[in-house]
Structure formats: structure tokens, C-alpha cells
Amino acid sequence: MSEVLVIGAGPAGLAAARAASDAGASVVLLDASDALGGQFWRHLPETRPARNEKYLHHGWSTFRALGEALESSPTVTIIRSAQVWAIEVLDGVAVHAMIGEPDGARRERRVFRPDALVLATGAHDRTLPFPGWDLPGVFTGGAAQALAKGERLAVGERVLVAGAGPFLLPVAQSLTRSGSRVIGVLEANRAARLARGWSPRPWQLLGAAGKGLELAGYAAGHVRHRIPYRLGRAVIAAHGTDRVGSVTVAKVDAQWAPVPGTEHTLEVDAVCVSHGFTPRIELAIAAGCELTPNRFVAVDGNQRTTTDGVYAAGEITGIGGVDLALAEGEIAGHFAAASATESVSAPPTAAIRRRRVFTGFAHRIEAAHGIRSGWSGWLTDSTLICRCEEVDFGSMRAAAVATESESFRSLKLGTRAGLGICQGRMCGRTTEELLCALNPNRELSDGAVSDRRPLASPLRIGELAHPSSQNNARKGTP
Amino acid sequence: MAARMLPSEKDPIGPEGTATVSITVDGHAATGILGQSIAGIIMAGERLGFRQTAKLDRPRGVFCGIGVCFDCLVEVNGLSDVRACQRKASEGDVVVTARDPQPRGGAA
């Protein structure tokens, strides 16, 4: 039986696995976590079942249905706690994974050689640096969500949520439903931009009515909890010695530059800041997939990447939310199975229609909420840019100005920004943009990007020394 | 004022599991609910800083919460560089935070 391997068990990966299985392929689904659902449907562990878990989730019944279908299918193998650390493309695709507890020393090494591969690796929060963002008590929105949904832990009692994008609303909702008091939600963009981004062609949103209802639900929650939602404001500094105790908030202009004289201080014991998302594309890059100009994975109408037999779905093809991810996943799984089994079946027309509706939604998110360059106005010389290597803005600027280098690679090596253990996941794109802005010609011309990570996750040398077990050798190879 | 667990009896979603897991954190006993991450148990103990950084000696704790930033590295049962937000606590885990587990890259 032909095999489709799906990497990532969030909405896109679950939908892909289901569609590939329905289309007659044998499916292996890998996820780094020990539970299905990805970050979006992060939930309590099996040892702590909850009667009303759906209260914390959007689309919970969809998740339950997908999970149950996959878990009960005899042709689907779900492998949890599987950290994919490399992909090679030679004669077909080889996917290398370590299976076992996270960062453990005795994980099982496995190599998969599927007939087709679906990448559904998702995205993580992108938080722009500001003075004090390294203090304990400063979190990404995703951290607040993960701890609230996965453990019922509130990151603080008096919490401010700030940044940009519709994702700030569910973060605030999770916090209030986990025992925090949210003192406000700050959106950096002003009303004029939000109106321009969201409403030029409102009829396009008709098909996305569910999305509108979802957002309306969050808005109603805000009213009920009397959470102020303020536009054109940003957290520009966090203060404290061992942990955050207060933040400085300021008005920002249309380009997100802080407006002098508008600063004021708010006492908080936690602050959750997210300015958008960074797609997790290192595995796609390792598989040789071409990227779009906006640095997402390029796909055709069948969700096929530029690498033979490799498909992509979800946030790695564009930040569009759960509904788009589900539609793309279903399409990717369907065509991956068709390619693996060398069969032809009717295209998934309903999913294709949903994809069209929600792609419009994704464009609106970017138009209304995308990062603007003026934010660097809140940096000081001592603001850390690279958290791992503790590289501050002053030393980064000094290196860029002194060398006038257009080489991202040499600036990275010179400053050490982006070279730490997170492999530039937190600061990589920010470092690129700041260095680019600091160069006299406003460009970095060596073609190096922070997304390229030949080892997709840190490994222990001892683990590499163990022999691997091969899985499902490709047809026609020994 | 700090991070804290929402007590199950006050929780609108009604979690049921009550089995606990006991670990030590820098020699102090800490108890969480079975299935919690090491990070969650430390934070519920009102502690947000997990380590001091190597270069500037500044406190760090959980930042991304989903295994991406590597800021919450701790030592677990003698093994360094374990992401506390990703590792579920196992009974008897010995967690050490009071050192800098961040590997120092590059030329010394």
C-alpha cells in the first residue's frame, strides 16, 4: 500500500491525514507533541479529562471528529513525540525523526521514506523586541495559550495583551477563562488601517461568516469582561528586576513609531506580546521547496510544492487561520494520496471552495495587521535583539555601520545575532530587517536567510551514534 | 501576584484528573497535577525565572511556551538542556535550574 507521511498534527496535518486515508493511502502522522491538535487545539492531557473542554476552543467538535477518525483507522499510524530533525531529497524523500520524550537522551531514531509527504508544520508567534522583553513574566501570546489550555495555568493575575492581529482576542479570552484579569488588549494598528484592510470588498467575507461569528464571539467576551481594546497603542518597554512588574505603553503612529509624550506606565504581573506569526519552514527548505516572495512555501492549486511528491498546507503557505488550514490540509492530503497511489479521483471541490473564501481572509489579516517598520523607534541601544546570544541593538548597529556589509551571513557571524540555540527562530527575521535597514543601500545581497536550518532541531551527539530503523522502504528499493 | 493554577473546582471546563506528580526543583519539593510540564509546575510555585543568562547574568523563564525559544532550559535528572515547557514531569524528576544551561557557542 502506498504511503503518505504527514508532519504536524495541527488542523492542517489532521485534515491532510484524514483526506489521504480516505483516498486510499496508508498514512503515517508524526507530531513532536504527545497529543494531537497542534498549538491551535492544545488541550489537557488524557490523564486529566475535562467535561467542557470545548469552552476553551473554536472548532472543538471538528478536532474530536478528526482525531477519532484517525485513531480508529487501521491504515493510519500516529506517532507522537516524534521530532523531525532533517529531511533529505535524493531518490525520493527521507525524513529523519527522533522518537521519545522531548530533549531526552535515549530516543529512537527512525527514517521514513514515504511515497508522498505533506508538510503541515505550522507557525509560531513573532514578537518584536522591546526594552525588557527578556524579563520573566513577558510571554508570547502562544505561551499564555499553551499554559492556559494545556495545564489550566494562568500566566499572571493582572495581565496586559499587546501586539497586532486578531489572534490577540482569543489570547485574552483564554486568559480570562483561566483566572487572569486582562487589563487591556492593545492593537498597534489604527482604526483607519484596520478599516482599509478589512472592508474594501466586504462581500468576500460573506462566505467566511463563521469567521465573522468567531470574531464576534471574542468581541462579546471582551464586552462582558470589560476588557478595553485600544487601537494604535503598543507596549514599548517592560520593567522589573527579577520579573516584570510594570510596562510602558505609548501611542504609535500609522507606521508603528512611538509618539513621544504619550507614554504611561501600567502595573502588571504578566504581559503577553505577539506581533504576528513566523511560519516554520525549515523542513520545507530542507526538502528543496521554493518559497514565495513573502517567504511562505510556494504551492500550486493542488497544494503541491516545487519538490516532487512533497505537499504543504496550513500556516507555512500563508498565515490564514484554522479554516484555511483545514481546507488546505484536505486538498494536500487528497492529492498526496493520488500521487502516492498513482490514482485519479474526483477533486475535493468543497475544500477548494473553502480555501478560496479563507484565502481572502488571510490577505485581509496581513493588510490590516502586518508589521510596520516604525517599531524600531522603541528600541534602545541596550535592548536585546537576540535573546540566546544576548546581542543588543547598539552592538548590532555598530557592526552594521562600521562594516557597511551587505552580507547577512557575515553580520550574523560578526554580531552573533541569530546564532544561539533557538537557531534564530525568535530573532532571525527581526535581525534581517534591522540589519537591512542599517545598511547604506538598504539591502542584504548575499541571499542568506534566517530560515535555513539544516538541523531542524538540536540533537545530542550520542543519539546520532545509535543506528536508525528504516520505515516503509520505497517501492522498488531494497 | 503570579502565575497560578486555576483550581479545578473553580474551572469552567471542569477538569477531572486529580493524580499528582512530585518532583524536586533545586532541592525543593514541588507537586503538580499528572500531565503538567516541568515549566508549569515551577511557575505554579510562583517562580517565573528559571535561570541566569551566561553573558549578562539576567533572569529568564518561559517565553514562547511551545518549545521554540529555548529560554526555559533546565537540567532534568542530570541531563542538561531540556526544554521545561516541552517535558512532562515524571514522578521523582530532579530538576536543577540554578545554573546557566545555555551552551556557549562560538569561539571562547
Coordinates of C-alpha atoms in Angstrom, one line a residue:
Chain A
M1 CA 0.0 0.0 0.0
S2 CA 1.3 3.4 -0.9
E3 CA 2.3 5.6 2.0
V4 CA 1.7 9.3 2.7
L5 CA 3.7 10.8 5.6
V6 CA 2.2 13.9 7.3
I7 CA 4.4 16.0 9.5
G8 CA 2.4 18.0 12.1
A9 CA -0.9 17.1 13.8
G10 CA -2.5 20.6 13.9
P11 CA -5.6 21.4 11.9
A12 CA -3.8 21.2 8.5
G13 CA -2.0 18.0 9.3
L14 CA -5.1 16.3 10.7
A15 CA -7.2 17.2 7.7
A16 CA -4.4 16.0 5.4
A17 CA -4.1 12.7 7.1
R18 CA -7.8 12.1 7.1
A19 CA -8.1 13.0 3.4
A20 CA -5.1 10.9 2.4
S21 CA -6.5 8.0 4.3
D22 CA -10.0 8.4 2.7
A23 CA -8.3 8.5 -0.7
G24 CA -6.8 5.1 -0.1
A25 CA -3.3 5.7 1.1
S26 CA -1.6 4.3 4.1
V27 CA -0.9 7.2 6.4
V28 CA 1.8 7.9 8.9
L29 CA 1.2 11.1 11.0
L30 CA 4.1 12.5 13.0
D31 CA 4.0 15.2 15.7
A32 CA 6.5 16.5 18.1
S33 CA 3.9 16.7 20.9
D34 CA 2.5 13.7 22.8
A35 CA -1.1 14.8 21.8
L36 CA -2.9 15.6 18.6
G37 CA -4.2 19.1 17.8
G38 CA -1.2 21.2 17.4
Q39 CA -1.0 24.6 19.1
F40 CA -4.5 25.6 18.0
W41 CA -6.2 22.7 19.7
R42 CA -3.7 22.4 22.6
H43 CA -5.7 20.7 25.4
L44 CA -5.5 18.9 28.7
P45 CA -3.7 15.6 28.8
E46 CA -5.7 12.3 28.8
T47 CA -4.9 11.8 32.5
R48 CA -7.0 15.0 33.2
P49 CA -10.2 14.8 31.1
A50 CA -12.4 17.8 31.2
R51 CA -16.2 17.8 30.8
N52 CA -16.4 21.1 28.9
E53 CA -13.1 21.4 27.1
K54 CA -14.8 23.0 24.1
Y55 CA -15.4 26.1 26.2
L56 CA -11.7 27.0 25.5
H57 CA -11.7 26.1 21.8
H58 CA -13.0 27.1 18.4
G59 CA -14.0 24.1 16.3
W60 CA -13.5 21.6 19.1
S61 CA -16.1 19.1 17.5
T62 CA -14.1 19.2 14.3
F63 CA -11.0 18.3 16.2
R64 CA -12.7 15.5 18.0
A65 CA -14.1 14.1 14.8
L66 CA -10.7 14.2 13.0
G67 CA -8.9 12.7 15.9
E68 CA -11.3 9.9 16.4
A69 CA -11.4 9.0 12.7
L70 CA -7.6 8.9 12.5
E71 CA -7.2 7.0 15.8
S72 CA -9.7 4.3 14.8
S73 CA -8.4 3.9 11.2
P74 CA -6.5 0.6 10.6
T75 CA -4.5 2.3 7.8
V76 CA -3.4 5.3 9.8
T77 CA -0.3 5.2 12.1
I78 CA 0.0 8.1 14.6
I79 CA 3.5 8.6 16.0
R80 CA 3.5 11.1 18.9
S81 CA 6.6 12.7 20.5
A82 CA 8.3 12.4 17.1
Q83 CA 10.8 15.3 16.5
V84 CA 11.7 15.5 12.8
W85 CA 15.2 16.8 12.6
A86 CA 16.2 16.5 9.0
I87 CA 14.8 15.9 5.5
E88 CA 16.9 14.7 2.6
V89 CA 15.9 14.5 -1.0
L90 CA 17.9 12.1 -3.1
D91 CA 15.9 9.2 -4.7
G92 CA 12.7 10.3 -3.1
V93 CA 12.3 11.9 0.3
A94 CA 13.9 10.7 3.5
V95 CA 12.5 12.0 6.8
H96 CA 14.6 11.6 9.9
A97 CA 12.9 11.7 13.3
M98 CA 13.8 11.1 16.9
I99 CA 11.0 9.5 18.9
G100 CA 10.8 9.8 22.6
E101 CA 10.5 12.4 25.4
P102 CA 11.4 15.9 24.3
D103 CA 15.2 16.6 24.6
G104 CA 15.7 13.1 26.0
A105 CA 19.0 11.2 25.6
R106 CA 17.7 7.8 24.5
R107 CA 15.2 8.5 21.8
E108 CA 14.6 6.1 19.0
R109 CA 16.0 7.1 15.6
R110 CA 13.7 6.5 12.7
V111 CA 13.9 7.2 9.0
F112 CA 10.8 7.3 6.8
R113 CA 10.8 7.0 3.1
P114 CA 7.2 7.8 2.1
D115 CA 5.7 7.9 -1.4
A116 CA 4.4 11.3 -0.8
L117 CA 5.0 13.8 2.0
V118 CA 2.6 16.5 3.4
L119 CA 4.3 19.3 5.4
A120 CA 2.0 20.9 8.0
T121 CA 4.5 22.3 10.4
G122 CA 2.5 25.5 11.3
A123 CA 3.8 28.7 12.7
H124 CA 5.0 30.3 16.0
D125 CA 4.5 33.7 17.4
R126 CA 6.6 36.5 16.2
T127 CA 7.3 39.0 18.9
L128 CA 9.3 42.2 18.1
P129 CA 11.9 43.1 20.7
F130 CA 11.4 46.0 23.2
P131 CA 13.4 47.0 26.2
G132 CA 12.8 44.4 29.0
W133 CA 11.2 41.8 26.7
D134 CA 13.7 39.2 28.1
L135 CA 12.3 39.6 31.7
P136 CA 10.4 36.6 33.2
G137 CA 6.7 37.5 33.0
V138 CA 6.9 38.7 29.4
F139 CA 5.3 36.0 27.3
T140 CA 4.2 35.4 23.7
G141 CA 0.5 35.1 23.2
G142 CA 1.2 31.5 22.3
A143 CA 2.8 30.8 25.7
A144 CA -0.3 32.1 27.5
Q145 CA -2.5 30.0 25.3
A146 CA -0.4 26.8 25.7
L147 CA -0.3 27.1 29.5
A148 CA -4.0 28.0 29.8
K149 CA -5.3 25.3 27.5
G150 CA -2.7 22.6 28.2
E151 CA -2.4 23.0 32.0
R152 CA -5.1 25.4 33.2
L153 CA -2.3 27.7 34.4
A154 CA -2.8 31.5 34.2
V155 CA 0.5 33.2 33.5
G156 CA -0.5 36.1 35.7
E157 CA -3.2 37.7 37.8
R158 CA -3.1 41.1 36.2
V159 CA -2.2 40.7 32.5
L160 CA -1.9 43.1 29.5
V161 CA -2.2 41.6 26.0
A162 CA -0.5 43.6 23.2
G163 CA 0.8 43.4 19.7
A164 CA -1.1 43.1 16.4
G165 CA -3.7 40.8 14.8
P166 CA -6.9 39.0 15.5
F167 CA -5.0 36.4 17.5
L168 CA -4.8 38.8 20.4
L169 CA -8.5 38.3 21.1
P170 CA -8.5 34.5 21.7
V171 CA -5.4 35.0 23.9
A172 CA -7.3 37.4 26.1
Q173 CA -10.3 35.1 26.1
S174 CA -8.1 32.1 27.2
L175 CA -6.6 34.2 30.0
T176 CA -10.0 35.4 31.4
R177 CA -11.2 31.8 31.3
S178 CA -8.2 30.6 33.2
G179 CA -8.5 33.0 36.1
S180 CA -6.5 36.0 34.9
R181 CA -7.7 39.6 34.9
V182 CA -6.9 41.1 31.5
I183 CA -6.5 44.8 31.9
G184 CA -6.4 45.6 28.2
V185 CA -5.7 44.5 24.7
L186 CA -3.5 46.8 22.7
E187 CA -3.5 46.6 18.9
A188 CA -0.7 48.6 17.3
N189 CA -2.7 49.4 14.2
R190 CA -5.1 52.3 14.0
A191 CA -8.7 52.3 13.0
A192 CA -8.1 53.6 9.5
R193 CA -5.8 50.8 8.6
L194 CA -8.0 48.1 10.1
A195 CA -10.9 49.6 8.1
R196 CA -8.9 49.6 4.9
G197 CA -7.6 46.1 5.4
W198 CA -10.9 44.5 6.4
S199 CA -13.6 46.2 4.4
P200 CA -12.7 47.1 0.8
R201 CA -14.7 44.1 -0.5
P202 CA -17.0 43.1 2.3
W203 CA -19.0 40.7 0.1
Q204 CA -15.9 38.5 0.1
L205 CA -16.4 37.9 3.7
L206 CA -19.9 36.5 3.3
G207 CA -18.6 33.0 2.7
A208 CA -16.5 33.4 5.8
A209 CA -19.5 34.0 8.0
G210 CA -18.2 31.5 10.5
K211 CA -15.1 33.5 10.9
G212 CA -17.1 36.7 11.5
L213 CA -19.1 34.9 14.2
E214 CA -15.9 33.6 15.8
L215 CA -14.5 37.2 16.0
A216 CA -17.9 38.5 17.2
G217 CA -17.8 35.9 19.9
Y218 CA -14.4 37.2 21.1
A219 CA -15.7 40.8 21.0
A220 CA -18.7 39.8 23.1
G221 CA -16.4 38.2 25.6
H222 CA -14.4 41.5 25.8
V223 CA -17.6 43.5 26.5
R224 CA -18.7 41.0 29.2
H225 CA -15.3 41.1 30.9
R226 CA -15.0 44.9 30.3
I227 CA -11.6 44.5 28.7
P228 CA -10.6 47.7 27.0
Y229 CA -9.5 47.1 23.3
R230 CA -7.3 50.0 22.3
L231 CA -6.0 50.8 18.8
G232 CA -2.8 52.5 17.8
R233 CA -1.0 51.6 21.1
A234 CA 1.9 49.4 21.9
V235 CA 4.0 48.1 24.8
I236 CA 7.3 49.8 24.3
A237 CA 9.1 48.6 27.5
A238 CA 8.8 46.2 30.3
H239 CA 10.3 46.9 33.8
G240 CA 11.3 44.8 36.8
T241 CA 14.4 43.3 38.3
D242 CA 13.7 39.5 38.6
R243 CA 10.3 39.6 36.8
V244 CA 8.1 42.1 35.1
G245 CA 6.2 44.5 37.4
S246 CA 5.1 47.2 35.0
V247 CA 5.2 48.1 31.3
T248 CA 5.4 51.4 29.4
V249 CA 2.6 51.8 26.9
A250 CA 2.6 54.5 24.2
K251 CA 0.6 55.6 21.2
V252 CA 2.1 54.6 17.9
D253 CA 1.7 56.2 14.5
A254 CA 0.4 54.5 11.4
Q255 CA 3.9 53.1 10.9
W256 CA 4.1 51.9 14.5
A257 CA 6.6 54.5 15.6
P258 CA 6.0 55.5 19.2
V259 CA 4.6 59.0 19.6
P260 CA 6.8 61.0 22.1
G261 CA 4.9 62.3 25.1
T262 CA 2.2 59.6 25.0
E263 CA 3.9 57.1 27.3
H264 CA 2.4 55.9 30.5
T265 CA 3.0 53.1 32.9
L266 CA 0.8 50.2 33.8
E267 CA 1.3 47.8 36.7
V268 CA 1.1 44.1 35.6
D269 CA 2.4 40.8 36.7
A270 CA 2.5 39.4 33.2
V271 CA 2.3 40.8 29.7
C272 CA 1.6 38.8 26.5
V273 CA 3.0 40.3 23.3
S274 CA 2.7 38.9 19.8
H275 CA 3.0 40.9 16.5
G276 CA 2.1 38.1 14.1
F277 CA 3.5 34.7 13.2
T278 CA 6.6 33.2 11.7
P279 CA 5.9 30.1 9.5
R280 CA 8.0 27.0 10.4
I281 CA 9.5 26.4 7.0
E282 CA 12.9 24.9 7.7
L283 CA 11.8 21.4 6.8
A284 CA 10.3 22.7 3.5
I285 CA 13.6 24.4 2.8
A286 CA 15.4 21.2 3.6
A287 CA 13.1 19.4 1.2
G288 CA 14.1 21.8 -1.6
C289 CA 10.7 23.5 -1.8
E290 CA 10.8 27.0 -3.3
L291 CA 9.4 29.9 -1.3
T292 CA 7.1 32.8 -2.3
P293 CA 8.5 36.4 -2.2
N294 CA 6.8 36.7 1.2
R295 CA 8.8 33.6 2.4
F296 CA 6.0 31.1 2.6
V297 CA 6.1 27.7 0.9
A298 CA 5.1 28.0 -2.7
V299 CA 2.3 25.6 -3.7
D300 CA 0.1 25.1 -6.7
G301 CA -3.7 24.6 -6.8
N302 CA -3.2 21.0 -5.5
Q303 CA -1.0 22.2 -2.6
R304 CA 2.0 20.7 -4.3
T305 CA 5.3 22.3 -3.7
T306 CA 8.1 22.5 -6.2
T307 CA 9.7 19.3 -4.9
D308 CA 8.2 16.1 -6.4
G309 CA 5.9 14.3 -4.1
V310 CA 6.0 17.0 -1.4
Y311 CA 2.8 18.9 -0.5
A312 CA 2.3 21.7 2.0
A313 CA -0.7 23.0 3.9
G314 CA -1.6 25.4 6.7
E315 CA 0.3 28.4 8.1
I316 CA 3.5 27.5 6.2
T317 CA 1.8 28.5 3.0
G318 CA 0.4 31.8 4.4
I319 CA -1.0 32.9 7.8
G320 CA -4.7 32.3 7.4
G321 CA -6.1 30.6 10.5
V322 CA -7.8 27.3 11.2
D323 CA -10.4 27.3 8.5
L324 CA -7.9 27.9 5.7
A325 CA -5.6 25.3 7.3
L326 CA -8.3 22.7 7.3
A327 CA -9.2 23.3 3.7
E328 CA -5.6 23.3 2.5
G329 CA -4.9 20.2 4.5
E330 CA -7.8 18.3 3.0
I331 CA -6.6 19.3 -0.5
A332 CA -3.0 18.4 0.2
G333 CA -3.9 15.0 1.7
H334 CA -6.1 14.2 -1.2
F335 CA -3.6 15.0 -3.9
A336 CA -0.7 13.5 -2.0
A337 CA -2.6 10.2 -1.8
A338 CA -3.4 10.4 -5.5
S339 CA 0.3 10.9 -6.3
A340 CA 1.4 8.1 -3.9
T341 CA -1.2 5.6 -5.2
E342 CA -0.9 6.8 -8.8
S343 CA -4.6 7.0 -9.0
V344 CA -7.1 9.7 -10.1
S345 CA -10.2 10.6 -8.1
A346 CA -12.7 13.4 -8.0
P347 CA -11.1 16.6 -6.7
P348 CA -12.3 17.8 -3.2
T349 CA -14.4 20.6 -4.6
A350 CA -15.9 21.7 -1.2
A351 CA -12.5 22.1 0.3
I352 CA -11.3 24.0 -2.8
R353 CA -14.2 26.4 -2.4
R354 CA -13.5 27.0 1.3
R355 CA -9.9 27.6 0.5
R356 CA -10.8 30.4 -1.9
V357 CA -13.0 32.1 0.7
F358 CA -10.5 31.9 3.5
T359 CA -7.5 32.9 1.4
G360 CA -9.3 36.2 1.1
F361 CA -9.5 36.3 4.8
A362 CA -5.7 35.7 5.1
H363 CA -5.0 38.6 2.8
R364 CA -7.1 40.9 5.0
I365 CA -5.3 39.9 8.1
E366 CA -2.0 40.9 6.5
A367 CA -3.4 44.1 5.1
A368 CA -4.9 45.1 8.4
H369 CA -2.4 43.9 10.9
G370 CA 1.0 43.2 9.2
I371 CA 4.2 44.6 10.9
R372 CA 5.2 48.2 10.1
S373 CA 8.8 49.4 10.1
G374 CA 8.4 52.2 12.6
W375 CA 8.5 49.9 15.6
S376 CA 12.3 50.1 15.8
G377 CA 11.7 53.6 17.2
W378 CA 11.1 52.0 20.6
L379 CA 14.5 50.2 20.7
T380 CA 17.3 51.5 22.9
D381 CA 21.0 50.6 22.5
S382 CA 20.8 48.1 25.3
T383 CA 17.6 46.4 24.1
L384 CA 18.4 42.7 23.4
I385 CA 17.6 41.7 19.8
C386 CA 19.0 38.1 20.0
R387 CA 17.8 36.6 23.3
C388 CA 20.0 33.5 23.1
E389 CA 23.3 35.2 22.5
E390 CA 22.3 38.4 24.3
V391 CA 23.2 40.7 21.4
D392 CA 21.9 44.2 21.9
F393 CA 20.7 46.7 19.3
G394 CA 23.7 49.1 20.0
S395 CA 26.3 46.5 19.2
M396 CA 24.3 45.3 16.1
R397 CA 24.1 48.8 14.8
A398 CA 27.8 49.4 15.5
A399 CA 28.8 46.4 13.5
A400 CA 26.5 47.2 10.6
V401 CA 27.6 50.8 10.4
A402 CA 31.3 50.0 10.8
T403 CA 31.4 47.3 8.1
E404 CA 28.6 48.6 5.8
S405 CA 28.3 44.9 5.0
E406 CA 25.5 43.7 2.8
S407 CA 26.2 40.1 3.8
F408 CA 23.6 38.8 6.3
R409 CA 25.9 35.8 6.9
S410 CA 29.0 37.9 7.9
L411 CA 26.9 40.3 10.0
K412 CA 25.5 37.3 11.9
L413 CA 28.9 35.9 12.4
G414 CA 30.3 39.3 13.5
T415 CA 27.5 40.1 15.9
R416 CA 26.4 36.5 16.9
A417 CA 22.8 37.6 16.5
G418 CA 20.7 34.6 15.4
L419 CA 23.4 32.1 16.2
G420 CA 22.1 30.8 19.5
I421 CA 20.3 27.6 20.4
C422 CA 16.9 28.7 19.1
Q423 CA 18.6 28.9 15.7
G424 CA 17.3 32.4 15.0
R425 CA 13.7 31.4 15.4
M426 CA 13.0 34.2 17.8
C427 CA 15.1 37.0 16.3
G428 CA 16.0 35.8 12.8
R429 CA 13.6 37.8 10.7
T430 CA 13.9 40.8 13.0
T431 CA 17.7 40.7 12.8
E432 CA 17.4 40.5 9.0
E433 CA 15.2 43.5 8.9
L434 CA 17.2 45.7 11.3
L435 CA 20.5 44.9 9.5
C436 CA 18.9 45.6 6.2
A437 CA 17.6 49.0 7.4
L438 CA 21.0 49.8 8.9
N439 CA 22.9 49.2 5.6
P440 CA 23.6 52.3 3.5
N441 CA 21.9 50.6 0.5
R442 CA 19.1 49.2 2.5
E443 CA 19.7 45.7 1.2
L444 CA 21.4 42.4 2.2
S445 CA 22.6 40.9 -1.0
D446 CA 24.2 37.6 -0.1
G447 CA 20.8 35.7 -0.3
A448 CA 21.3 34.2 3.1
V449 CA 18.1 33.9 5.2
S450 CA 17.5 33.1 8.8
D451 CA 15.0 30.3 7.9
R452 CA 17.6 27.8 6.7
R453 CA 18.4 25.3 9.4
P454 CA 19.9 22.1 8.1
L455 CA 19.3 20.5 11.5
A456 CA 15.7 21.3 12.2
S457 CA 16.1 20.7 16.0
P458 CA 19.0 20.4 18.3
L459 CA 20.2 16.8 18.8
R460 CA 22.5 15.1 21.2
I461 CA 25.6 13.6 19.6
G462 CA 25.0 10.3 21.4
E463 CA 21.6 9.9 19.8
L464 CA 23.2 10.2 16.3
A465 CA 25.6 7.5 17.1
H466 CA 22.7 5.0 17.5
P467 CA 21.6 3.1 14.4
S468 CA 18.3 4.1 12.9
S469 CA 15.4 1.9 11.9
Q470 CA 14.1 2.3 8.4
N471 CA 10.4 2.6 7.9
N472 CA 8.4 1.5 4.9
A473 CA 11.1 1.3 2.3
R474 CA 10.1 2.8 -1.0
K475 CA 8.7 0.6 -3.7
G476 CA 11.4 -0.9 -5.8
T477 CA 14.2 -0.2 -3.4
P478 CA 15.6 -2.7 -1.0
Chain B
M1 CA 0.8 38.1 42.3
A2 CA 2.0 35.5 40.0
A3 CA 1.2 32.7 37.6
R4 CA -1.0 30.2 39.2
M5 CA -3.1 27.1 38.6
L6 CA -6.8 27.5 38.2
P7 CA -8.3 25.3 41.0
S8 CA -10.4 22.5 39.3
E9 CA -13.5 23.3 41.4
K10 CA -13.5 26.9 40.0
D11 CA -12.7 25.9 36.5
P12 CA -15.5 26.4 33.9
I13 CA -14.2 23.4 31.9
G14 CA -14.3 21.0 34.8
P15 CA -11.1 19.0 34.7
E16 CA -11.4 15.7 36.5
G17 CA -8.0 14.1 36.9
T18 CA -6.5 14.6 40.3
A19 CA -3.5 12.4 40.3
T20 CA -0.4 14.3 41.3
V21 CA 3.3 14.2 40.3
S22 CA 6.1 15.1 42.7
I23 CA 9.5 16.4 41.6
T24 CA 12.2 18.4 43.2
V25 CA 13.3 21.8 41.9
D26 CA 16.7 22.9 43.1
G27 CA 16.3 20.5 46.0
H28 CA 12.8 21.8 47.0
A29 CA 9.8 19.5 46.7
A30 CA 7.2 20.6 44.2
T31 CA 3.9 18.9 43.3
G32 CA 1.8 19.3 40.2
I33 CA -1.0 17.5 38.5
L34 CA -0.1 14.5 36.5
G35 CA 0.4 15.6 32.9
Q36 CA 1.8 19.0 33.7
S37 CA 5.1 20.2 32.2
I38 CA 8.0 20.9 34.4
A39 CA 7.7 24.6 33.4
G40 CA 4.1 24.6 34.5
I41 CA 4.9 23.1 37.9
I42 CA 7.8 25.6 38.5
M43 CA 5.6 28.5 37.5
A44 CA 2.7 27.4 39.7
G45 CA 5.2 27.6 42.6
E46 CA 5.3 31.4 41.9
R47 CA 8.6 31.3 40.3
L48 CA 9.0 32.8 36.8
G49 CA 12.8 33.0 36.4
F50 CA 14.4 29.6 35.7
R51 CA 18.0 30.5 35.1
Q52 CA 20.5 33.4 34.9
T53 CA 22.0 34.1 31.5
A54 CA 25.6 33.4 30.7
K55 CA 26.7 36.8 29.4
L56 CA 24.6 39.4 31.3
D57 CA 23.6 37.3 34.3
R58 CA 19.9 38.2 33.8
P59 CA 16.9 36.0 34.8
R60 CA 15.0 34.1 32.1
G61 CA 11.9 32.0 32.2
V62 CA 9.2 30.7 29.9
F63 CA 8.8 32.9 26.9
C64 CA 7.3 31.1 23.9
G65 CA 5.8 28.2 25.8
I66 CA 5.8 26.0 22.7
G67 CA 9.4 24.7 22.5
V68 CA 10.7 27.2 20.0
C69 CA 12.7 29.8 22.0
F70 CA 14.8 27.5 24.3
D71 CA 14.7 30.1 27.1
C72 CA 13.3 27.7 29.6
L73 CA 16.2 25.1 29.5
V74 CA 16.7 23.2 32.7
E75 CA 18.6 20.2 33.9
V76 CA 16.5 17.1 34.4
N77 CA 17.9 14.0 36.2
G78 CA 21.4 15.1 35.4
L79 CA 20.7 15.7 31.7
S80 CA 21.1 19.4 30.7
D81 CA 19.4 21.5 28.0
V82 CA 15.9 20.1 28.5
R83 CA 13.0 22.5 27.5
A84 CA 10.9 22.7 30.6
C85 CA 7.8 23.7 28.7
Q86 CA 8.0 20.6 26.5
R87 CA 8.9 18.0 29.1
K88 CA 6.1 16.4 31.1
A89 CA 7.1 16.0 34.7
S90 CA 7.7 12.3 35.7
E91 CA 7.4 11.2 39.4
G92 CA 10.7 11.9 41.1
D93 CA 12.3 14.1 38.5
V94 CA 15.2 16.0 39.9
V95 CA 15.2 19.4 38.2
V96 CA 18.1 21.9 38.6
T97 CA 17.6 25.5 37.4
A98 CA 20.1 27.4 39.4
R99 CA 22.8 27.3 36.7
D100 CA 23.1 28.5 33.2
P101 CA 22.3 25.6 31.0
Q102 CA 22.6 27.7 27.8
P103 CA 25.5 26.2 25.8
R104 CA 28.0 28.9 24.9
G105 CA 28.5 28.7 21.1
G106 CA 31.3 30.1 19.0
A107 CA 35.0 30.9 19.8
A108 CA 35.6 31.0 23.5

